[in-house]
Each structure stands twice: as structure tokens, then as C-alpha cells.
PDB file of N, CA and C in Angstrom:
ATOM      1  N   MET O   1     -14.529  86.927  33.401  1.00  0.00           N
ATOM      2  CA  MET O   1     -14.040  87.037  34.476  1.00  0.00           C
ATOM      3  C   MET O   1     -12.239  87.899  33.950  1.00  0.00           C
ATOM      4  N   ARG O   2     -12.150  88.246  35.215  1.00  0.00           N
ATOM      5  CA  ARG O   2     -10.843  89.138  34.856  1.00  0.00           C
ATOM      6  C   ARG O   2      -9.775  88.444  35.079  1.00  0.00           C
ATOM      7  N   GLY O   3      -8.509  88.845  33.943  1.00  0.00           N
ATOM      8  CA  GLY O   3      -7.243  88.451  34.081  1.00  0.00           C
ATOM      9  C   GLY O   3      -5.984  88.876  35.170  1.00  0.00           C
ATOM     10  N   ASP O   4      -6.294  89.850  36.010  1.00  0.00           N
ATOM     11  CA  ASP O   4      -5.891  90.396  36.439  1.00  0.00           C
ATOM     12  C   ASP O   4      -6.643  91.350  37.766  1.00  0.00           C
ATOM     13  N   VAL O   5      -6.413  91.291  38.831  1.00  0.00           N
ATOM     14  CA  VAL O   5      -6.635  92.166  40.391  1.00  0.00           C
ATOM     15  C   VAL O   5      -5.974  93.325  40.726  1.00  0.00           C
ATOM     16  N   LYS O   6      -5.827  94.359  40.823  1.00  0.00           N
ATOM     17  CA  LYS O   6      -5.049  95.345  41.739  1.00  0.00           C
ATOM     18  C   LYS O   6      -5.157  95.933  42.737  1.00  0.00           C
ATOM     19  N   LEU O   7      -4.558  95.431  42.978  1.00  0.00           N
ATOM     20  CA  LEU O   7      -4.349  95.242  45.068  1.00  0.00           C
ATOM     21  C   LEU O   7      -3.698  97.125  45.114  1.00  0.00           C
ATOM     22  N   TYR O   8      -3.161  97.318  46.280  1.00  0.00           N
ATOM     23  CA  TYR O   8      -3.342  98.632  47.096  1.00  0.00           C
ATOM     24  C   TYR O   8      -3.177  98.350  48.791  1.00  0.00           C
ATOM     25  N   ALA O   9      -2.174  98.800  48.861  1.00  0.00           N
ATOM     26  CA  ALA O   9      -1.235  98.908  50.071  1.00  0.00           C
ATOM     27  C   ALA O   9      -2.287  99.879  50.758  1.00  0.00           C
ATOM     28  N   ASN O  10      -2.692  98.843  52.199  1.00  0.00           N
ATOM     29  CA  ASN O  10      -3.858  99.901  53.593  1.00  0.00           C
ATOM     30  C   ASN O  10      -3.164 100.238  54.595  1.00  0.00           C
ATOM     31  N   GLY O  11      -3.564 100.873  55.643  1.00  0.00           N
ATOM     32  CA  GLY O  11      -3.176 100.769  56.893  1.00  0.00           C
ATOM     33  C   GLY O  11      -1.376 100.856  57.334  1.00  0.00           C
ATOM     34  N   TRP O  12      -0.872 101.797  56.262  1.00  0.00           N
ATOM     35  CA  TRP O  12       0.931 101.347  56.282  1.00  0.00           C
ATOM     36  C   TRP O  12       0.972 102.717  56.857  1.00  0.00           C
ATOM     37  N   ASN O  13       0.730 103.807  57.366  1.00  0.00           N
ATOM     38  CA  ASN O  13       0.171 104.853  58.220  1.00  0.00           C
ATOM     39  C   ASN O  13       0.268 104.783  58.845  1.00  0.00           C
ATOM     40  N   HIS O  14      -0.243 103.866  59.573  1.00  0.00           N
ATOM     41  CA  HIS O  14      -1.358 104.458  61.202  1.00  0.00           C
ATOM     42  C   HIS O  14      -0.122 104.846  62.296  1.00  0.00           C
ATOM     43  N   GLU O  15       1.057 104.429  62.087  1.00  0.00           N
ATOM     44  CA  GLU O  15       1.701 104.903  62.576  1.00  0.00           C
ATOM     45  C   GLU O  15       2.208 106.141  62.996  1.00  0.00           C
ATOM     46  N   HIS O  16       1.988 107.162  62.290  1.00  0.00           N
ATOM     47  CA  HIS O  16       2.795 108.176  62.414  1.00  0.00           C
ATOM     48  C   HIS O  16       1.449 108.995  62.418  1.00  0.00           C
ATOM     49  N   ASP O  17       1.786 110.656  62.973  1.00  0.00           N
ATOM     50  CA  ASP O  17       0.369 111.569  63.269  1.00  0.00           C
ATOM     51  C   ASP O  17       1.147 112.806  62.574  1.00  0.00           C
ATOM     52  N   ASP O  18       2.826 112.565  61.799  1.00  0.00           N
ATOM     53  CA  ASP O  18       4.068 114.270  61.334  1.00  0.00           C
ATOM     54  C   ASP O  18       2.999 114.235  60.095  1.00  0.00           C
ATOM     55  N   VAL O  19       3.459 114.769  59.484  1.00  0.00           N
ATOM     56  CA  VAL O  19       2.959 114.951  57.830  1.00  0.00           C
ATOM     57  C   VAL O  19       4.103 114.689  57.273  1.00  0.00           C
ATOM     58  N   VAL O  20       5.719 114.297  57.469  1.00  0.00           N
ATOM     59  CA  VAL O  20       7.125 113.880  57.339  1.00  0.00           C
ATOM     60  C   VAL O  20       6.628 112.101  57.471  1.00  0.00           C
ATOM     61  N   ASN O  21       6.528 112.113  58.701  1.00  0.00           N
ATOM     62  CA  ASN O  21       6.832 110.543  59.366  1.00  0.00           C
ATOM     63  C   ASN O  21       5.377 109.546  58.252  1.00  0.00           C
ATOM     64  N   TRP O  22       4.219 110.937  58.247  1.00  0.00           N
ATOM     65  CA  TRP O  22       3.235 109.979  57.534  1.00  0.00           C
ATOM     66  C   TRP O  22       3.391 109.378  56.355  1.00  0.00           C
ATOM     67  N   ALA O  23       4.099 110.327  55.695  1.00  0.00           N
ATOM     68  CA  ALA O  23       4.507 109.857  53.773  1.00  0.00           C
ATOM     69  C   ALA O  23       5.784 109.604  54.027  1.00  0.00           C
ATOM     70  N   LYS O  24       6.347 109.391  54.255  1.00  0.00           N
ATOM     71  CA  LYS O  24       7.039 108.709  54.368  1.00  0.00           C
ATOM     72  C   LYS O  24       7.238 107.404  54.455  1.00  0.00           C
ATOM     73  N   ALA O  25       6.351 106.908  54.798  1.00  0.00           N
ATOM     74  CA  ALA O  25       5.479 105.537  55.542  1.00  0.00           C
ATOM     75  C   ALA O  25       5.092 104.585  54.452  1.00  0.00           C
ATOM     76  N   ALA O  26       5.104 105.403  53.265  1.00  0.00           N
ATOM     77  CA  ALA O  26       4.742 105.051  51.865  1.00  0.00           C
ATOM     78  C   ALA O  26       6.176 103.846  51.303  1.00  0.00           C
ATOM     79  N   ALA O  27       7.321 104.314  52.388  1.00  0.00           N
ATOM     80  CA  ALA O  27       8.334 103.280  51.488  1.00  0.00           C
ATOM     81  C   ALA O  27       8.081 101.881  51.819  1.00  0.00           C
ATOM     82  N   ARG O  28       7.671 101.115  53.128  1.00  0.00           N
ATOM     83  CA  ARG O  28       7.740 100.292  53.299  1.00  0.00           C
ATOM     84  C   ARG O  28       6.942  99.254  52.198  1.00  0.00           C
ATOM     85  N   PRO O  29       5.411 100.191  51.874  1.00  0.00           N
ATOM     86  CA  PRO O  29       4.242  99.235  50.566  1.00  0.00           C
ATOM     87  C   PRO O  29       5.033  99.417  49.048  1.00  0.00           C
ATOM     88  N   LEU O  30       5.836 100.559  49.162  1.00  0.00           N
ATOM     89  CA  LEU O  30       6.784 100.550  48.068  1.00  0.00           C
ATOM     90  C   LEU O  30       7.173  99.209  47.751  1.00  0.00           C
ATOM     91  N   ALA O  31       8.180  99.027  48.665  1.00  0.00           N
ATOM     92  CA  ALA O  31       9.417  98.388  48.849  1.00  0.00           C
ATOM     93  C   ALA O  31       8.796  96.819  48.316  1.00  0.00           C
ATOM     94  N   ASP O  32       7.642  96.325  48.617  1.00  0.00           N
ATOM     95  CA  ASP O  32       6.674  95.421  49.017  1.00  0.00           C
ATOM     96  C   ASP O  32       5.885  95.144  47.813  1.00  0.00           C
ATOM     97  N   GLY O  33       6.264  96.095  46.633  1.00  0.00           N
ATOM     98  CA  GLY O  33       5.941  96.467  45.421  1.00  0.00           C
ATOM     99  C   GLY O  33       4.228  96.511  45.205  1.00  0.00           C
ATOM    100  N   TYR O  34       3.436  97.155  46.152  1.00  0.00           N
ATOM    101  CA  TYR O  34       2.845  97.680  45.762  1.00  0.00           C
ATOM    102  C   TYR O  34       2.462  99.090  44.344  1.00  0.00           C
ATOM    103  N   ARG O  35       1.747  99.839  44.089  1.00  0.00           N
ATOM    104  CA  ARG O  35       1.770 100.376  43.144  1.00  0.00           C
ATOM    105  C   ARG O  35       0.360 101.474  43.163  1.00  0.00           C
ATOM    106  N   ALA O  36      -0.085 100.985  44.322  1.00  0.00           N
ATOM    107  CA  ALA O  36      -1.525 102.187  44.588  1.00  0.00           C
ATOM    108  C   ALA O  36      -1.593 101.655  46.145  1.00  0.00           C
ATOM    109  N   LEU O  37      -1.762 103.547  47.100  1.00  0.00           N
ATOM    110  CA  LEU O  37      -1.952 103.039  48.409  1.00  0.00           C
ATOM    111  C   LEU O  37      -3.083 103.955  47.987  1.00  0.00           C
ATOM    112  N   LYS O  38      -3.963 103.532  50.102  1.00  0.00           N
ATOM    113  CA  LYS O  38      -4.513 103.596  50.474  1.00  0.00           C
ATOM    114  C   LYS O  38      -4.369 104.627  51.379  1.00  0.00           C
ATOM    115  N   ALA O  39      -4.766 105.849  51.868  1.00  0.00           N
ATOM    116  CA  ALA O  39      -4.533 106.398  53.414  1.00  0.00           C
ATOM    117  C   ALA O  39      -6.098 107.499  54.194  1.00  0.00           C
ATOM    118  N   TYR O  40      -5.607 107.384  55.254  1.00  0.00           N
ATOM    119  CA  TYR O  40      -6.737 108.702  55.405  1.00  0.00           C
ATOM    120  C   TYR O  40      -5.937 109.341  56.280  1.00  0.00           C
ATOM    121  N   PRO O  41      -6.292 110.881  55.342  1.00  0.00           N
ATOM    122  CA  PRO O  41      -5.890 111.925  55.382  1.00  0.00           C
ATOM    123  C   PRO O  41      -6.294 113.422  57.131  1.00  0.00           C
ATOM    124  N   PHE O  42      -7.336 111.999  56.740  1.00  0.00           N
ATOM    125  CA  PHE O  42      -8.326 113.597  57.582  1.00  0.00           C
ATOM    126  C   PHE O  42      -7.979 112.122  59.490  1.00  0.00           C
ATOM    127  N   ALA O  43      -7.060 111.027  59.470  1.00  0.00           N
ATOM    128  CA  ALA O  43      -6.856 109.706  60.347  1.00  0.00           C
ATOM    129  C   ALA O  43      -6.366 110.880  61.592  1.00  0.00           C
ATOM    130  N   TYR O  44      -5.721 110.797  63.049  1.00  0.00           N
ATOM    131  CA  TYR O  44      -5.338 111.560  64.046  1.00  0.00           C
ATOM    132  C   TYR O  44      -5.115 110.821  65.219  1.00  0.00           C
ATOM    133  N   GLU O  45      -3.951 110.596  65.775  1.00  0.00           N
ATOM    134  CA  GLU O  45      -3.393 109.886  67.012  1.00  0.00           C
ATOM    135  C   GLU O  45      -4.345 110.749  68.210  1.00  0.00           C
ATOM    136  N   LEU O  46      -4.734 109.723  69.366  1.00  0.00           N
ATOM    137  CA  LEU O  46      -5.157 110.094  70.708  1.00  0.00           C
ATOM    138  C   LEU O  46      -4.269 110.374  71.407  1.00  0.00           C
ATOM    139  N   PRO O  47      -4.380 110.101  72.710  1.00  0.00           N
ATOM    140  CA  PRO O  47      -3.366 110.683  73.750  1.00  0.00           C
ATOM    141  C   PRO O  47      -3.074 108.837  73.937  1.00  0.00           C
ATOM    142  N   ASP O  48      -3.682 107.749  73.477  1.00  0.00           N
ATOM    143  CA  ASP O  48      -3.573 106.549  74.211  1.00  0.00           C
ATOM    144  C   ASP O  48      -2.591 105.734  72.753  1.00  0.00           C
ATOM    145  N   GLY O  49      -2.031 107.024  71.736  1.00  0.00           N
ATOM    146  CA  GLY O  49      -1.363 106.121  70.910  1.00  0.00           C
ATOM    147  C   GLY O  49      -2.592 105.303  69.811  1.00  0.00           C
ATOM    148  N   THR O  50      -3.542 105.555  69.813  1.00  0.00           N
ATOM    149  CA  THR O  50      -4.329 104.759  68.754  1.00  0.00           C
ATOM    150  C   THR O  50      -4.371 105.641  67.897  1.00  0.00           C
ATOM    151  N   PHE O  51      -5.378 105.650  66.910  1.00  0.00           N
ATOM    152  CA  PHE O  51      -5.623 106.277  65.616  1.00  0.00           C
ATOM    153  C   PHE O  51      -7.391 106.519  66.038  1.00  0.00           C
ATOM    154  N   ARG O  52      -7.858 107.298  65.242  1.00  0.00           N
ATOM    155  CA  ARG O  52      -9.118 107.064  64.875  1.00  0.00           C
ATOM    156  C   ARG O  52      -9.412 108.679  64.017  1.00  0.00           C
ATOM    157  N   HIS O  53     -11.079 107.984  62.928  1.00  0.00           N
ATOM    158  CA  HIS O  53     -11.116 108.618  61.805  1.00  0.00           C
ATOM    159  C   HIS O  53     -11.817 110.438  62.280  1.00  0.00           C
ATOM    160  N   VAL O  54     -11.882 111.209  61.685  1.00  0.00           N
ATOM    161  CA  VAL O  54     -12.804 112.068  62.991  1.00  0.00           C
ATOM    162  C   VAL O  54     -14.059 111.307  62.844  1.00  0.00           C
ATOM    163  N   SER O  55     -14.382 112.270  64.102  1.00  0.00           N
ATOM    164  CA  SER O  55     -15.884 111.762  63.738  1.00  0.00           C
ATOM    165  C   SER O  55     -17.045 113.111  63.467  1.00  0.00           C
ATOM    166  N   ALA O  56     -18.295 112.587  63.546  1.00  0.00           N
ATOM    167  CA  ALA O  56     -19.374 114.338  63.889  1.00  0.00           C
ATOM    168  C   ALA O  56     -19.364 114.880  62.619  1.00  0.00           C
ATOM    169  N   ARG O  57     -18.695 114.176  61.977  1.00  0.00           N
ATOM    170  CA  ARG O  57     -18.630 115.088  60.704  1.00  0.00           C
ATOM    171  C   ARG O  57     -17.651 116.314  60.705  1.00  0.00           C
ATOM    172  N   MET O  58     -17.170 116.206  61.994  1.00  0.00           N
ATOM    173  CA  MET O  58     -17.039 117.985  62.616  1.00  0.00           C
ATOM    174  C   MET O  58     -14.996 117.656  61.677  1.00  0.00           C
ATOM    175  N   LEU O  59     -14.425 118.609  61.557  1.00  0.00           N
ATOM    176  CA  LEU O  59     -13.084 118.506  60.857  1.00  0.00           C
ATOM    177  C   LEU O  59     -12.547 120.629  61.730  1.00  0.00           C
ATOM    178  N   ASP O  60     -11.830 120.194  62.238  1.00  0.00           N
ATOM    179  CA  ASP O  60     -11.100 121.819  62.603  1.00  0.00           C
ATOM    180  C   ASP O  60     -10.014 122.681  61.759  1.00  0.00           C
ATOM    181  N   ASP O  61      -9.875 123.686  61.518  1.00  0.00           N
ATOM    182  CA  ASP O  61      -9.096 123.931  60.359  1.00  0.00           C
ATOM    183  C   ASP O  61      -7.190 123.410  60.365  1.00  0.00           C
ATOM    184  N   GLY O  62      -7.113 122.957  61.949  1.00  0.00           N
ATOM    185  CA  GLY O  62      -5.778 122.677  62.350  1.00  0.00           C
ATOM    186  C   GLY O  62      -5.931 121.031  60.959  1.00  0.00           C
ATOM    187  N   ARG O  63      -6.795 119.996  61.635  1.00  0.00           N
ATOM    188  CA  ARG O  63      -6.660 119.140  60.558  1.00  0.00           C
ATOM    189  C   ARG O  63      -7.231 118.971  59.661  1.00  0.00           C
ATOM    190  N   PHE O  64      -7.700 119.445  59.502  1.00  0.00           N
ATOM    191  CA  PHE O  64      -7.799 120.210  57.347  1.00  0.00           C
ATOM    192  C   PHE O  64      -6.561 120.390  56.532  1.00  0.00           C
ATOM    193  N   ARG O  65      -5.821 121.828  57.589  1.00  0.00           N
ATOM    194  CA  ARG O  65      -4.667 121.859  56.520  1.00  0.00           C
ATOM    195  C   ARG O  65      -3.142 120.779  57.198  1.00  0.00           C
ATOM    196  N   GLN O  66      -3.692 120.117  58.104  1.00  0.00           N
ATOM    197  CA  GLN O  66      -2.864 118.777  58.363  1.00  0.00           C
ATOM    198  C   GLN O  66      -2.623 117.842  57.527  1.00  0.00           C
ATOM    199  N   ALA O  67      -4.372 117.504  57.081  1.00  0.00           N
ATOM    200  CA  ALA O  67      -4.865 116.994  55.825  1.00  0.00           C
ATOM    201  C   ALA O  67      -3.723 116.915  54.364  1.00  0.00           C
ATOM    202  N   ILE O  68      -3.602 118.450  53.905  1.00  0.00           N
ATOM    203  CA  ILE O  68      -3.752 118.746  52.874  1.00  0.00           C
ATOM    204  C   ILE O  68      -2.376 118.484  52.789  1.00  0.00           C
ATOM    205  N   GLU O  69      -1.480 119.293  54.113  1.00  0.00           N
ATOM    206  CA  GLU O  69      -0.180 119.002  53.979  1.00  0.00           C
ATOM    207  C   GLU O  69       0.657 117.460  53.505  1.00  0.00           C
ATOM    208  N   ARG O  70       0.081 116.078  54.926  1.00  0.00           N
ATOM    209  CA  ARG O  70       0.105 115.100  54.473  1.00  0.00           C
ATOM    210  C   ARG O  70      -0.297 114.564  52.798  1.00  0.00           C
ATOM    211  N   VAL O  71      -1.170 114.519  52.606  1.00  0.00           N
ATOM    212  CA  VAL O  71      -1.122 114.614  50.917  1.00  0.00           C
ATOM    213  C   VAL O  71      -0.396 114.722  49.964  1.00  0.00           C
ATOM    214  N   LYS O  72      -0.038 116.028  50.014  1.00  0.00           N
ATOM    215  CA  LYS O  72       1.036 116.941  49.524  1.00  0.00           C
ATOM    216  C   LYS O  72       2.395 116.217  49.832  1.00  0.00           C
ATOM    217  N   ALA O  73       2.944 115.674  51.020  1.00  0.00           N
ATOM    218  CA  ALA O  73       3.606 115.163  51.166  1.00  0.00           C
ATOM    219  C   ALA O  73       4.278 113.631  50.748  1.00  0.00           C
ATOM    220  N   LEU O  74       3.175 113.355  50.855  1.00  0.00           N
ATOM    221  CA  LEU O  74       2.649 112.102  50.300  1.00  0.00           C
ATOM    222  C   LEU O  74       2.904 111.889  49.358  1.00  0.00           C
ATOM    223  N   ARG O  75       2.038 113.190  48.136  1.00  0.00           N
ATOM    224  CA  ARG O  75       2.310 113.097  46.495  1.00  0.00           C
ATOM    225  C   ARG O  75       4.448 112.865  46.374  1.00  0.00           C
ATOM    226  N   GLN O  76       4.824 113.934  46.793  1.00  0.00           N
ATOM    227  CA  GLN O  76       5.701 114.014  46.826  1.00  0.00           C
ATOM    228  C   GLN O  76       6.915 112.699  46.678  1.00  0.00           C
ATOM    229  N   GLU O  77       6.640 112.277  48.444  1.00  0.00           N
ATOM    230  CA  GLU O  77       7.202 110.946  48.112  1.00  0.00           C
ATOM    231  C   GLU O  77       7.301 109.957  47.446  1.00  0.00           C
ATOM    232  N   VAL O  78       6.103 109.761  47.021  1.00  0.00           N
ATOM    233  CA  VAL O  78       5.871 108.576  45.846  1.00  0.00           C
ATOM    234  C   VAL O  78       6.283 109.076  44.977  1.00  0.00           C
ATOM    235  N   GLY O  79       6.110 110.324  44.058  1.00  0.00           N
ATOM    236  CA  GLY O  79       6.115 110.539  42.672  1.00  0.00           C
ATOM    237  C   GLY O  79       4.667 110.187  42.217  1.00  0.00           C
ATOM    238  N   PRO O  80       4.268 111.094  40.817  1.00  0.00           N
ATOM    239  CA  PRO O  80       3.342 111.061  40.561  1.00  0.00           C
ATOM    240  C   PRO O  80       2.899 109.350  39.665  1.00  0.00           C
ATOM    241  N   ASP O  81       3.822 108.078  39.377  1.00  0.00           N
ATOM    242  CA  ASP O  81       3.137 107.028  38.951  1.00  0.00           C
ATOM    243  C   ASP O  81       2.499 106.081  39.938  1.00  0.00           C
ATOM    244  N   ILE O  82       2.434 106.416  41.344  1.00  0.00           N
ATOM    245  CA  ILE O  82       2.070 105.630  42.245  1.00  0.00           C
ATOM    246  C   ILE O  82       0.442 106.300  42.033  1.00  0.00           C
ATOM    247  N   GLU O  83      -0.349 104.958  42.087  1.00  0.00           N
ATOM    248  CA  GLU O  83      -2.099 106.085  42.475  1.00  0.00           C
ATOM    249  C   GLU O  83      -2.561 105.471  44.038  1.00  0.00           C
ATOM    250  N   LEU O  84      -3.064 106.944  44.670  1.00  0.00           N
ATOM    251  CA  LEU O  84      -3.317 107.669  45.375  1.00  0.00           C
ATOM    252  C   LEU O  84      -4.692 107.333  46.042  1.00  0.00           C
ATOM    253  N   MET O  85      -5.526 106.404  46.442  1.00  0.00           N
ATOM    254  CA  MET O  85      -6.687 106.195  47.101  1.00  0.00           C
ATOM    255  C   MET O  85      -7.184 107.420  48.524  1.00  0.00           C
ATOM    256  N   LEU O  86      -7.606 108.063  48.445  1.00  0.00           N
ATOM    257  CA  LEU O  86      -7.484 108.969  49.906  1.00  0.00           C
ATOM    258  C   LEU O  86      -9.249 108.756  50.729  1.00  0.00           C
ATOM    259  N   ASP O  87      -9.344 108.333  51.683  1.00  0.00           N
ATOM    260  CA  ASP O  87     -10.381 107.794  51.760  1.00  0.00           C
ATOM    261  C   ASP O  87     -11.134 108.364  52.776  1.00  0.00           C
ATOM    262  N   LEU O  88     -11.753 109.272  53.299  1.00  0.00           N
ATOM    263  CA  LEU O  88     -12.019 110.343  54.203  1.00  0.00           C
ATOM    264  C   LEU O  88     -13.465 109.435  54.921  1.00  0.00           C
ATOM    265  N   SER O  89     -13.151 108.443  55.131  1.00  0.00           N
ATOM    266  CA  SER O  89     -13.879 107.585  56.121  1.00  0.00           C
ATOM    267  C   SER O  89     -15.645 108.036  56.545  1.00  0.00           C
ATOM    268  N   GLY O  90     -16.066 109.193  55.473  1.00  0.00           N
ATOM    269  CA  GLY O  90     -17.646 109.433  56.152  1.00  0.00           C
ATOM    270  C   GLY O  90     -17.435 110.376  56.992  1.00  0.00           C
ATOM    271  N   GLY O  91     -16.208 111.302  57.137  1.00  0.00           N
ATOM    272  CA  GLY O  91     -16.014 111.826  57.988  1.00  0.00           C
ATOM    273  C   GLY O  91     -16.196 113.761  57.774  1.00  0.00           C
ATOM    274  N   ALA O  92     -16.078 113.828  56.387  1.00  0.00           N
ATOM    275  CA  ALA O  92     -15.889 115.000  55.825  1.00  0.00           C
ATOM    276  C   ALA O  92     -17.872 115.418  55.072  1.00  0.00           C
ATOM    277  N   LEU O  93     -17.591 115.959  55.385  1.00  0.00           N
ATOM    278  CA  LEU O  93     -19.187 116.890  54.166  1.00  0.00           C
ATOM    279  C   LEU O  93     -18.844 117.412  53.117  1.00  0.00           C
ATOM    280  N   ARG O  94     -19.207 117.329  52.454  1.00  0.00           N
ATOM    281  CA  ARG O  94     -19.233 117.445  50.861  1.00  0.00           C
ATOM    282  C   ARG O  94     -18.012 118.723  51.001  1.00  0.00           C
ATOM    283  N   ARG O  95     -18.563 120.043  51.525  1.00  0.00           N
ATOM    284  CA  ARG O  95     -17.987 120.927  51.839  1.00  0.00           C
ATOM    285  C   ARG O  95     -15.840 120.687  51.649  1.00  0.00           C
ATOM    286  N   PRO O  96     -15.922 120.271  53.009  1.00  0.00           N
ATOM    287  CA  PRO O  96     -14.255 120.164  53.420  1.00  0.00           C
ATOM    288  C   PRO O  96     -13.490 118.815  52.044  1.00  0.00           C
ATOM    289  N   ALA O  97     -14.545 117.512  51.697  1.00  0.00           N
ATOM    290  CA  ALA O  97     -13.848 117.492  50.365  1.00  0.00           C
ATOM    291  C   ALA O  97     -13.395 117.768  49.483  1.00  0.00           C
ATOM    292  N   ALA O  98     -14.420 119.091  48.814  1.00  0.00           N
ATOM    293  CA  ALA O  98     -13.853 119.797  47.458  1.00  0.00           C
ATOM    294  C   ALA O  98     -13.096 121.048  48.134  1.00  0.00           C
ATOM    295  N   ALA O  99     -12.785 121.664  48.958  1.00  0.00           N
ATOM    296  CA  ALA O  99     -12.051 122.007  49.581  1.00  0.00           C
ATOM    297  C   ALA O  99     -10.157 121.594  49.445  1.00  0.00           C
ATOM    298  N   LEU O 100     -10.532 120.085  50.093  1.00  0.00           N
ATOM    299  CA  LEU O 100      -9.557 119.541  49.865  1.00  0.00           C
ATOM    300  C   LEU O 100      -9.001 118.938  48.541  1.00  0.00           C
ATOM    301  N   SER O 101      -9.685 119.369  47.805  1.00  0.00           N
ATOM    302  CA  SER O 101      -9.686 118.699  46.296  1.00  0.00           C
ATOM    303  C   SER O 101      -8.768 120.028  45.729  1.00  0.00           C
ATOM    304  N   ARG O 102      -9.904 120.843  45.982  1.00  0.00           N
ATOM    305  CA  ARG O 102      -9.106 123.040  45.309  1.00  0.00           C
ATOM    306  C   ARG O 102      -7.757 122.959  45.988  1.00  0.00           C
ATOM    307  N   CYS O 103      -7.112 122.531  46.734  1.00  0.00           N
ATOM    308  CA  CYS O 103      -6.161 123.003  47.628  1.00  0.00           C
ATOM    309  C   CYS O 103      -4.817 121.897  47.262  1.00  0.00           C
ATOM    310  N   LEU O 104      -5.292 120.660  46.536  1.00  0.00           N
ATOM    311  CA  LEU O 104      -4.616 119.826  45.747  1.00  0.00           C
ATOM    312  C   LEU O 104      -3.903 119.505  44.853  1.00  0.00           C
ATOM    313  N   PRO O 105      -2.256 119.605  44.266  1.00  0.00           N
ATOM    314  CA  PRO O 105      -2.011 119.570  42.824  1.00  0.00           C
ATOM    315  C   PRO O 105      -2.622 118.445  41.960  1.00  0.00           C
ATOM    316  N   ARG O 106      -3.527 119.455  40.599  1.00  0.00           N
ATOM    317  CA  ARG O 106      -3.867 118.575  39.762  1.00  0.00           C
ATOM    318  C   ARG O 106      -3.425 117.268  39.446  1.00  0.00           C
ATOM    319  N   SER O 107      -4.375 115.965  39.338  1.00  0.00           N
ATOM    320  CA  SER O 107      -3.473 114.987  38.470  1.00  0.00           C
ATOM    321  C   SER O 107      -4.782 114.005  38.333  1.00  0.00           C
ATOM    322  N   ARG O 108      -4.259 112.920  37.774  1.00  0.00           N
ATOM    323  CA  ARG O 108      -5.526 111.816  37.423  1.00  0.00           C
ATOM    324  C   ARG O 108      -5.598 111.390  39.544  1.00  0.00           C
ATOM    325  N   HIS O 109      -4.958 111.558  40.335  1.00  0.00           N
ATOM    326  CA  HIS O 109      -5.265 110.537  41.595  1.00  0.00           C
ATOM    327  C   HIS O 109      -5.820 111.725  42.301  1.00  0.00           C
ATOM    328  N   ASN O 110      -6.279 112.737  41.568  1.00  0.00           N
ATOM    329  CA  ASN O 110      -6.999 114.295  42.569  1.00  0.00           C
ATOM    330  C   ASN O 110      -8.120 113.303  42.997  1.00  0.00           C
ATOM    331  N   LEU O 111      -8.690 114.575  43.242  1.00  0.00           N
ATOM    332  CA  LEU O 111     -10.308 113.941  44.428  1.00  0.00           C
ATOM    333  C   LEU O 111     -11.510 114.440  43.713  1.00  0.00           C
ATOM    334  N   ASP O 112     -11.312 114.440  41.764  1.00  0.00           N
ATOM    335  CA  ASP O 112     -11.932 115.252  40.996  1.00  0.00           C
ATOM    336  C   ASP O 112     -13.415 114.437  40.734  1.00  0.00           C
TER     337      ASP O 112
END
């Protein structure tokens, strides 16, 4: 039996679509004591204000670049000691996921 269970914050950034505020939203779960964050870098805001994940395994170049910038901004915002888990939600095929990994700085939290 395990003596401890690792927790992570999820759903902490669903109110922001822009890169800067998406990353800055991490302040709340960190203030609550979380040391790991799950994020959905490919999710986007619909006109009605709700968010959805990429669908039909399609991702345009703008969303791809935004996802890269989101993750880079998030890492800068939280520092190197916070664990990041990037959920691609089944929305990206192997090629975009591998390309995302190549675009991000190397760390133990990368998509390797």
C-alpha cells in the first residue's frame, strides 16, 4: 500500500484563451499548494465562451503555435520545480505531438 498519493490541479486555466493569462492562471493552484499541474494547451475558446479540445484530430498552424507559446509561458510562470502534464486530449496525431515536443525546452517535464 502506498504511503502517499500525488495530487495535481486540473481545470485551473479554462477561463483564459490568451497565452499570458492562461499561464498566469497557474498562480491559484500553486497558492493552494499544488506542485503539479495538468494543462490542455490545444484547447480553445468558442464564441459562446465555452472551451473545447481540438476535434477530428485537426490542428491549424495558429493553434499549434499558440499551444507552444502557452506551454513556454506556463513553464516560465511556474519555474522548473512544478510538474507539468500536457493533455492533448486525443486531439493530435503523433506528428503534431512530436513537433510540440521538439519546440519546447528540454526538461524532465517535457513530452519525451
